[in-house]
Short mmCIF file of C-alpha atoms in Angstrom, two decimals:
data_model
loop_
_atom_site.label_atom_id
_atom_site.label_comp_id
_atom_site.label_asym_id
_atom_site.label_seq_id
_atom_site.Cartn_x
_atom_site.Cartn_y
_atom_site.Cartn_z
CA UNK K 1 0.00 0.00 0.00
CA UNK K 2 1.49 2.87 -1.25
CA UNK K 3 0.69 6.93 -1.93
CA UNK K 4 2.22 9.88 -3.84
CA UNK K 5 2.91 13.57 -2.54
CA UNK K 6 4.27 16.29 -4.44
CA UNK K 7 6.30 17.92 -1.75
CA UNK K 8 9.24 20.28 -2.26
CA UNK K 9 12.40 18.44 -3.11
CA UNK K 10 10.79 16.15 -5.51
CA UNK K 11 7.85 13.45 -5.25
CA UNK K 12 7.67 11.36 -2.08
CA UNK K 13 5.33 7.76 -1.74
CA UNK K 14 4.17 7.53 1.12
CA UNK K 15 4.78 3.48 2.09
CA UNK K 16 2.91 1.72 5.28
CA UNK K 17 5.54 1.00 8.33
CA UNK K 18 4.77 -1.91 10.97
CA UNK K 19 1.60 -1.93 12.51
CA UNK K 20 1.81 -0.48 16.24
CA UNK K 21 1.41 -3.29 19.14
CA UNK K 22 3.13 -3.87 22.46
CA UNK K 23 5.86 -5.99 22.38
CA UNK K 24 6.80 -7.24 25.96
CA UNK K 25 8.06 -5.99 29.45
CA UNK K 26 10.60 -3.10 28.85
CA UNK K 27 13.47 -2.32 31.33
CA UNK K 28 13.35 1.23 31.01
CA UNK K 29 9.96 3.03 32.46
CA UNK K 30 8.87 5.38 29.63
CA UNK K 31 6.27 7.85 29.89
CA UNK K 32 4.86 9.46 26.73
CA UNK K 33 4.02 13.16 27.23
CA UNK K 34 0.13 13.02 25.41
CA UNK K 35 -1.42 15.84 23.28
CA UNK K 36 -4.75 17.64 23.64
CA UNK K 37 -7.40 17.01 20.83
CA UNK K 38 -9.17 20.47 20.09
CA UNK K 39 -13.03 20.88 19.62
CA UNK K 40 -12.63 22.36 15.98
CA UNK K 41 -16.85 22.58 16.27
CA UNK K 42 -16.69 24.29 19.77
CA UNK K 43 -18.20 28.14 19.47
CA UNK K 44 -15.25 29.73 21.08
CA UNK K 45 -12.76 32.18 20.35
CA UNK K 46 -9.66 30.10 20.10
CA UNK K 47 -6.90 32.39 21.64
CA UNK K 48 -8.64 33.23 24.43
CA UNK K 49 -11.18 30.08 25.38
CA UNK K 50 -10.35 26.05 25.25
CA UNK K 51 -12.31 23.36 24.23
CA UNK K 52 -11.18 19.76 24.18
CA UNK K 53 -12.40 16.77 22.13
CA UNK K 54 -13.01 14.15 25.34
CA UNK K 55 -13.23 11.70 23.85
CA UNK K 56 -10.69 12.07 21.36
CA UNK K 57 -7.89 13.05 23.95
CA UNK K 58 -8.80 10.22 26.25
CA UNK K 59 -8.65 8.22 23.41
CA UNK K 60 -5.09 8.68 22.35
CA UNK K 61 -3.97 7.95 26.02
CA UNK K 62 -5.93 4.81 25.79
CA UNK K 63 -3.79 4.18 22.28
CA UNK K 64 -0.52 5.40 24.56
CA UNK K 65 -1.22 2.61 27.09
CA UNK K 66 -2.12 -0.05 24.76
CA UNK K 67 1.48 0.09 23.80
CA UNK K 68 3.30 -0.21 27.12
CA UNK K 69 3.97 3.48 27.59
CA UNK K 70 3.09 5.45 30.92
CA UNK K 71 1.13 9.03 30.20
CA UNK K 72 2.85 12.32 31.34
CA UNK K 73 -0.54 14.24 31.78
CA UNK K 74 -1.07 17.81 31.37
CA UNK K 75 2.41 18.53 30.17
CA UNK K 76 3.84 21.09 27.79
CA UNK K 77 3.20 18.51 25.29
CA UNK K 78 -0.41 19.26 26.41
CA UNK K 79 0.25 22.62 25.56
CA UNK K 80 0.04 23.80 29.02
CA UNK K 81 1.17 27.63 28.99
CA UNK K 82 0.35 27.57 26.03
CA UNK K 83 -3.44 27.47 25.45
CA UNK K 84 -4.27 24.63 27.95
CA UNK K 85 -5.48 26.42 31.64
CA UNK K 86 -5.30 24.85 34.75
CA UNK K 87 -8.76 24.60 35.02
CA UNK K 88 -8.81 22.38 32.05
CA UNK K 89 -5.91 21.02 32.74
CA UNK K 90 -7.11 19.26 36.54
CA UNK K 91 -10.44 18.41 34.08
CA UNK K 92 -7.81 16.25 31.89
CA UNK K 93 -5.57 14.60 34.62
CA UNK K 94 -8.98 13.85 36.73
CA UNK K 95 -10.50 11.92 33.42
CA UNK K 96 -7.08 10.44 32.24
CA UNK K 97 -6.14 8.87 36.16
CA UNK K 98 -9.63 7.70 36.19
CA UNK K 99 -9.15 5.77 33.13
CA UNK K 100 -5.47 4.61 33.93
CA UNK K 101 -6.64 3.45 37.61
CA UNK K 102 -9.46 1.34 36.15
CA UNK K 103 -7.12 -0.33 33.66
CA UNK K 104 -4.07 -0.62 35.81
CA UNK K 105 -1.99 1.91 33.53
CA UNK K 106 0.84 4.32 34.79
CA UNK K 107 0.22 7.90 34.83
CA UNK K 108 1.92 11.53 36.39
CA UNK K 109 0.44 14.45 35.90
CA UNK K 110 2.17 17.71 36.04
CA UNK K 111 1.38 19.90 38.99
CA UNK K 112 2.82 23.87 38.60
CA UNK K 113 2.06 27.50 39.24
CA UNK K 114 0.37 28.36 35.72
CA UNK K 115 -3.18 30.12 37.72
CA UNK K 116 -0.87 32.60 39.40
CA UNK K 117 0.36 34.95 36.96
CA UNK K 118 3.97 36.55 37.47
CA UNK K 119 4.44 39.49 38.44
CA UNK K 120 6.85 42.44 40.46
CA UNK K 121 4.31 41.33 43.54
CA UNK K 122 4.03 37.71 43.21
CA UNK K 123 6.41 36.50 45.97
CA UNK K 124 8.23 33.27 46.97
CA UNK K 125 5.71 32.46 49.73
CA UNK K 126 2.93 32.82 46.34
CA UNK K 127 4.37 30.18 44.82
CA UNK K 128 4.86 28.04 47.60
CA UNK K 129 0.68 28.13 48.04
CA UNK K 130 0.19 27.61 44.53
CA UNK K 131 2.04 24.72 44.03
CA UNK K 132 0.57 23.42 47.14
CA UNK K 133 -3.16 24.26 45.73
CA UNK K 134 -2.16 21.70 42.41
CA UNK K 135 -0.16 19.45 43.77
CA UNK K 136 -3.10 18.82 46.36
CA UNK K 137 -5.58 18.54 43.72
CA UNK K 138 -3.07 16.01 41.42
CA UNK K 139 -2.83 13.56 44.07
CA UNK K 140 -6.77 13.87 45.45
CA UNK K 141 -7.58 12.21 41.62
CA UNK K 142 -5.03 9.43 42.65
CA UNK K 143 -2.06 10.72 40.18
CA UNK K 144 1.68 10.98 40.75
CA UNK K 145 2.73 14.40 40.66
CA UNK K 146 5.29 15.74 38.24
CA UNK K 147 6.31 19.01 39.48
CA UNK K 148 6.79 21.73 36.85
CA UNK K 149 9.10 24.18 36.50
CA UNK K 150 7.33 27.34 37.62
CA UNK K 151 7.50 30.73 36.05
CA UNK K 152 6.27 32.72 38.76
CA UNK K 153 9.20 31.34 40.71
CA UNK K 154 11.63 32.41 37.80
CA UNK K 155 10.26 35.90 37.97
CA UNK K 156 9.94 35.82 42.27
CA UNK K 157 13.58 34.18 43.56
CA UNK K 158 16.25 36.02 43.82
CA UNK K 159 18.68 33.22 44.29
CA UNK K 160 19.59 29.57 44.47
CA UNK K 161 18.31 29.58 48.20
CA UNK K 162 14.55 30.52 46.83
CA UNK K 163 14.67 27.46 44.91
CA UNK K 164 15.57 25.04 47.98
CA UNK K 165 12.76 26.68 50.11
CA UNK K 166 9.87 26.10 47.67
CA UNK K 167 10.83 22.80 46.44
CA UNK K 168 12.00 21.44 50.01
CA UNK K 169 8.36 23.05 51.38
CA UNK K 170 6.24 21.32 48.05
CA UNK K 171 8.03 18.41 48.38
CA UNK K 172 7.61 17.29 52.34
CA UNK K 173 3.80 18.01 51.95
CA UNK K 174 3.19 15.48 49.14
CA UNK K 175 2.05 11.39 49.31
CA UNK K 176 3.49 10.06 46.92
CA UNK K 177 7.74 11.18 45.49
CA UNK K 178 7.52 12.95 42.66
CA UNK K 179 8.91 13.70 39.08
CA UNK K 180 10.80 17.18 39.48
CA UNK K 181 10.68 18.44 35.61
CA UNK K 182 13.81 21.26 34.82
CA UNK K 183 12.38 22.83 31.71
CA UNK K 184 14.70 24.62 29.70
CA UNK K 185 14.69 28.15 27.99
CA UNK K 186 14.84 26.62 24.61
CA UNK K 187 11.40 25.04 25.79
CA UNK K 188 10.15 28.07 27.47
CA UNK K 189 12.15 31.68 27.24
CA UNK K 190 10.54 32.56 30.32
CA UNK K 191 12.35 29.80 32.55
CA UNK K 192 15.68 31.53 31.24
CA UNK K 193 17.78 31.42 34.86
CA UNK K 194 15.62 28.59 36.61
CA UNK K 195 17.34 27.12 39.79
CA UNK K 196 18.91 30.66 40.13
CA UNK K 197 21.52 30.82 37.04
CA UNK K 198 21.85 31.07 33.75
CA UNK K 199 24.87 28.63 34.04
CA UNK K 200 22.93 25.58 33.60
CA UNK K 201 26.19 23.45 35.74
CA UNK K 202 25.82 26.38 38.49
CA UNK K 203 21.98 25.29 38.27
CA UNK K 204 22.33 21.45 38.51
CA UNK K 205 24.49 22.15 41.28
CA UNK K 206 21.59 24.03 43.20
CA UNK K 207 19.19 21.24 41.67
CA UNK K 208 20.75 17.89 42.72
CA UNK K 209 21.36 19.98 46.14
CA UNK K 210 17.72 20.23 46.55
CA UNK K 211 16.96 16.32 45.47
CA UNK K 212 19.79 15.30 47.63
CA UNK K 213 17.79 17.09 51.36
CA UNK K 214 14.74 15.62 49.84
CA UNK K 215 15.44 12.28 48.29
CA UNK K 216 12.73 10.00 49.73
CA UNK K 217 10.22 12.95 48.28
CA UNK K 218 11.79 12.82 45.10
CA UNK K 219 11.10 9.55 42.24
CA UNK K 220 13.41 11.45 39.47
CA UNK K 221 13.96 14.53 37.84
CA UNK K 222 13.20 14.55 34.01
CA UNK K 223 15.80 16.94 32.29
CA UNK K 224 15.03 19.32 28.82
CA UNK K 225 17.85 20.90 28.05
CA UNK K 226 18.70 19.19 25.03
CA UNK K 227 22.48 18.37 25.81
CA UNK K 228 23.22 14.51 26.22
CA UNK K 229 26.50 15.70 28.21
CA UNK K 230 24.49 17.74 30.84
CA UNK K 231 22.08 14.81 31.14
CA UNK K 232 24.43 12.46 31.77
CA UNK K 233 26.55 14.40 34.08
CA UNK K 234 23.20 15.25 36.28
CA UNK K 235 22.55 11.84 36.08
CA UNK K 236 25.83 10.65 37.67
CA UNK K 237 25.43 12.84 40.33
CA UNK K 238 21.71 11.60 41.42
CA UNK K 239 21.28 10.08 44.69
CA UNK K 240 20.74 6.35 44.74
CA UNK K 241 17.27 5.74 43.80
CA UNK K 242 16.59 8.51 42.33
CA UNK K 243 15.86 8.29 38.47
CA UNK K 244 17.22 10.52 35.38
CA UNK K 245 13.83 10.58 33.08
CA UNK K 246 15.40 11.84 29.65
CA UNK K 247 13.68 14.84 27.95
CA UNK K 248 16.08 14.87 26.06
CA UNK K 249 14.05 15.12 21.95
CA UNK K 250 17.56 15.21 20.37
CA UNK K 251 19.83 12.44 22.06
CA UNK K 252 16.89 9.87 23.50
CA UNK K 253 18.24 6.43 21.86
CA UNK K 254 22.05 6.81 23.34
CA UNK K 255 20.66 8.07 26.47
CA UNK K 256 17.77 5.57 27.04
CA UNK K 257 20.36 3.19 25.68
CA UNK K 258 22.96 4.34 28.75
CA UNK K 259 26.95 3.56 29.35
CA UNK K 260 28.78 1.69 31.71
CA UNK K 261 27.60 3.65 34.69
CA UNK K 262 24.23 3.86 33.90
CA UNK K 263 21.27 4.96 31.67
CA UNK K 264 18.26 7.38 31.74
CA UNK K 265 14.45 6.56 31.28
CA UNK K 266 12.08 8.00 29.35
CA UNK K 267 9.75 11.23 29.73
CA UNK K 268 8.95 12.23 26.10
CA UNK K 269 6.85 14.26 24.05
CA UNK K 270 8.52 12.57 20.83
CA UNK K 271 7.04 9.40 21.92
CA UNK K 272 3.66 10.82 21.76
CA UNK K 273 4.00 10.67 17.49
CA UNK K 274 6.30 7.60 17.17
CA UNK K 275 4.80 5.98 19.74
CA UNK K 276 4.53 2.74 17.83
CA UNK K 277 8.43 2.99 17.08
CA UNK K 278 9.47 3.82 20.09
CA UNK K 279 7.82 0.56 21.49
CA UNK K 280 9.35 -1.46 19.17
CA UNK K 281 12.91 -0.04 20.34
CA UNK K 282 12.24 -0.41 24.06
CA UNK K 283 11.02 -4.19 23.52
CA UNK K 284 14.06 -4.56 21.53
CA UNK K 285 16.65 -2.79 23.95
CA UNK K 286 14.76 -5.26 26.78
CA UNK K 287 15.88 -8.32 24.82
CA UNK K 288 18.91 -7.57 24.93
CA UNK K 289 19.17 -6.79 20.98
CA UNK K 290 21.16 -3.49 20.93
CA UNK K 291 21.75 -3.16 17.48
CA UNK K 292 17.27 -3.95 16.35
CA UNK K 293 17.04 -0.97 19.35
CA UNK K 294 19.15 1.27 17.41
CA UNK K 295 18.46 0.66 13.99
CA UNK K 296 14.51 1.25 15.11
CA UNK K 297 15.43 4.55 16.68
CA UNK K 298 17.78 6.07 14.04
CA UNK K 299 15.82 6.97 11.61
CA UNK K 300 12.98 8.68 14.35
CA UNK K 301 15.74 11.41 15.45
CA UNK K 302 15.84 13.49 12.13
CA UNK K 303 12.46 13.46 12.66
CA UNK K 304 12.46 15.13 16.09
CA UNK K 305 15.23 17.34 15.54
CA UNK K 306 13.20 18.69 12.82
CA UNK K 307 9.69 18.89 15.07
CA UNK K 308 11.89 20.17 17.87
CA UNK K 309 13.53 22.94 16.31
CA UNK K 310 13.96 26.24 17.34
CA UNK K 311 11.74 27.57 18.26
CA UNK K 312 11.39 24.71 19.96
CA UNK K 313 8.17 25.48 22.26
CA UNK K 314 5.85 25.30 18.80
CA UNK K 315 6.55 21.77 18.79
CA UNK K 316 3.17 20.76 19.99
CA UNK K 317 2.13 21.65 16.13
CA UNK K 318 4.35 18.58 14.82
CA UNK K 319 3.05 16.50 17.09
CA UNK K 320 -0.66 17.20 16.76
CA UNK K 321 -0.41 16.93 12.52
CA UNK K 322 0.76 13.49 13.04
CA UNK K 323 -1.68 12.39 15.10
CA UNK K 324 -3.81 13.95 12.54
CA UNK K 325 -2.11 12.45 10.09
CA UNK K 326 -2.31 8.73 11.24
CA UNK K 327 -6.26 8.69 12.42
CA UNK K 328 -5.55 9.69 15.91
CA UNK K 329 -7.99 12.90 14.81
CA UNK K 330 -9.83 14.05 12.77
CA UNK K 331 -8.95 17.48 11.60
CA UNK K 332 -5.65 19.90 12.23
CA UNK K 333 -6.64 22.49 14.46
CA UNK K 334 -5.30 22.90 18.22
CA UNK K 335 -6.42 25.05 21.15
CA UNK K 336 -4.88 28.25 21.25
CA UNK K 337 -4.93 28.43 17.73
CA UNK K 338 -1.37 26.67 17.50
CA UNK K 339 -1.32 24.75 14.17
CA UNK K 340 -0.54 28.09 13.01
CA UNK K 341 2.81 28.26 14.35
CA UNK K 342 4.87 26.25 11.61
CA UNK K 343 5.39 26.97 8.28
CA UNK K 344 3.82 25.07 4.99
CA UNK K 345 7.60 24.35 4.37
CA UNK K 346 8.18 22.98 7.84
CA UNK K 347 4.75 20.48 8.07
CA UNK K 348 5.75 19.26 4.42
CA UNK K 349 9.03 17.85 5.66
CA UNK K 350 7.27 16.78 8.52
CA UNK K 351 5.69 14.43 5.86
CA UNK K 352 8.89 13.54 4.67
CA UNK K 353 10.79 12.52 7.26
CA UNK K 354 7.97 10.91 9.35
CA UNK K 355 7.52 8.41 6.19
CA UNK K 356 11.38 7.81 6.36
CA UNK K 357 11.19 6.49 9.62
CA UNK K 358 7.99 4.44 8.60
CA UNK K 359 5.30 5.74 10.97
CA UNK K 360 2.29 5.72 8.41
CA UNK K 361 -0.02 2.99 9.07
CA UNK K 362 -1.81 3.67 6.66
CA UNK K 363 -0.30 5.92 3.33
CA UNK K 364 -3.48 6.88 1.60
CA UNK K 365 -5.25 8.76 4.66
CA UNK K 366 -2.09 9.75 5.31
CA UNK K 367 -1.43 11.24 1.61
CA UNK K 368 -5.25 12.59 1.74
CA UNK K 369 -4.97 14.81 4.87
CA UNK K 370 -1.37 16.00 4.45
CA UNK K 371 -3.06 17.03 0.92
CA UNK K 372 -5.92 18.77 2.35
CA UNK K 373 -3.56 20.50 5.03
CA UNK K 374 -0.87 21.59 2.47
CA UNK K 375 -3.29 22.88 -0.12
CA UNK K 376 -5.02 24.89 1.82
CA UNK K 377 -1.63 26.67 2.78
CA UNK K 378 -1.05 26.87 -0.88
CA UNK K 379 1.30 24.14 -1.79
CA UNK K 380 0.04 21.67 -4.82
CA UNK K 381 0.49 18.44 -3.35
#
């Protein structure tokens, strides 16, 4: 089964890759950071107003599971910040934690500050109750918490010692250890100096400080900076028990993969779109077959380099036209109005590159809405 684009570059058929299906125990955990299905139908005003497709979203988690993965709820990959309100947001990890407890399915679900809105009078003891208000409300459904990186907090500390008050205060006051997130400016501008500097080794230092005084509160910290060398340098430096979650969209398969003295899991928004792929690789890597592992992986990282480009925060848009692309949907429109954020150019390689790696299930819907997408953006497909 086969399909033909006209794309720029030259003519591109589209050919089916494997089916998706979970392939065994994995020896890595791996959570997939899940995308938000918009209500294209919904009589809103998009920039200011959300409206989710239920059934939709829930779906895709259900799709997420079925594979093996674990779902990072209410994310950035959720476009939290970034059209997605907390309001909405404790709707979505309430439904999703529902579903995951009544099928025995691993979920977190990020906890943050984004209903208190920085400012020259927000201050450090602000915070504190905010995170407190989520992070209460994230456990009540039953959910791990993943604790976001907070940009009242970048706006509010003044230094390193800020930092270890709020996250040593948060932390003792929770039920379950937690999944400290360290987002980084290329993610989200306004985190630019989080843990007190702009040096991000001066930072780790403050971070793996604060995980050290609160260990036993603390299940791992899942990195972004997208730099395999500060990963794995944080990661030597973690307390015993403590586990290094790669968020890491350029460097995953090496780092997943680990060294001699170690290896990082898996807290992804890439795995959201190759989720089948990604599977496949962590079944493979769990059988011991290193080289299967790799070759499955390789061709998935052009792929998210390309999705995860700078600016890298308008990733989400990637993400959601695959999904769109393989079925997962049924139209390419996002809250907040963000398919808008990538170019024609940009979406059409998407196409490209996603076929490379062998992610269509099916080539002919694929073909058709990448058509409909890029035509009405001008392009002759």
């Amino acid at each position: 089964m086969s399909a033909t684009l006209n794309l720029p570059g030259g003519a591109v058929t589209l050919r089916a890759g494997p089916a998706p299906e979970a392939t065994g125990d994995w020896t890595r955990t791996a959570y997939a950071a899940a995308h938000v299905v918009a209500d294209p139908l919904a009589d809103i005003d998009p920039w200011l107003d959300v409206a989710v497709d239920w059934d939709r979203t829930l779906a895709f988690r259900a799709h997420l599971w079925s594979l093996g993965f674990g779902v990072a709820e209410a994310m950035d990959t959720a476009q939290r910040g970034m059209g997605l309100d907390w309001p909405t947001s404790l709707e979505l990890i309430r439904r999703s934690t529902e579903m995951a407890r009544a099928g025995g399915h691993l979920i977190a679900s990020g906890a943050g500050t984004d209903h208190l809105t920085p400012g020259p009078d927000v201050t450090v003891d602000d915070v504190i109750r905010a995170y407190e208000e989520q992070c209460e409300a994230v456990e009540a459904t039953g959910s791990r918490v993943i604790l976001m990186a907070s940009r009242a907090l970048a706006r509010a500390a003044t230094g390193p010692e800020d930092y270890a008050r709020v996250y040593g205060r948060v932390l003792s006051g929770l039920q379950q250890p937690a999944i400290l997130h360290w987002l980084g400016e290329m993610f989200d501008p306004a985190l630019e100096g989080y843990w007190g500097s702009g040096d991000h080794m001066a930072a780790m230092d403050t971070a793996v400080s604060v995980i050290s005084e609160n260990a036993a509160k603390v299940d791992g910290i899942k990195i972004s900076l997208l730099s395999a060398e500060k990963e794995i340098d944080m990661r030597r430096r973690l307390p015993d028990g403590v586990l290094m979650y790669t968020g890491d969209d350029f460097n995953y398969p090496d780092l997943i993969a680990g060294d001699a003295e170690g290896h990082s899991h898996a807290l992804l928004g890439i795995f959201d779109p190759i989720a089948g792929a990604a599977s496949r690789a962590l079944s493979q890597l769990a059988a011991g077959d290193t080289d299967a592992y790799h070759e499955t992986f390789a061709p998935t990282v052009p792929l998210s380099r390309h999705i995860f480009k700078a600016p890298t925060r308008f990733y989400k848009t990637g993400v959601v036209f695959l999904a769109y692309l393989n079925g997962h949907q049924d139209h390419f429109t996002m809250i907040g109005g963000q398919e808008s954020t990538r170019s024609t150019l940009h979406l059409a390689e998407i196409v490209r590159l996603a076929n490379a790696a062998g992610l269509f299930t099916d080539p002919d819907r694929a073909a058709a809405r990448a058509r409909i997408v890029l035509s009405a953006r001008g392009m002759d497909a």
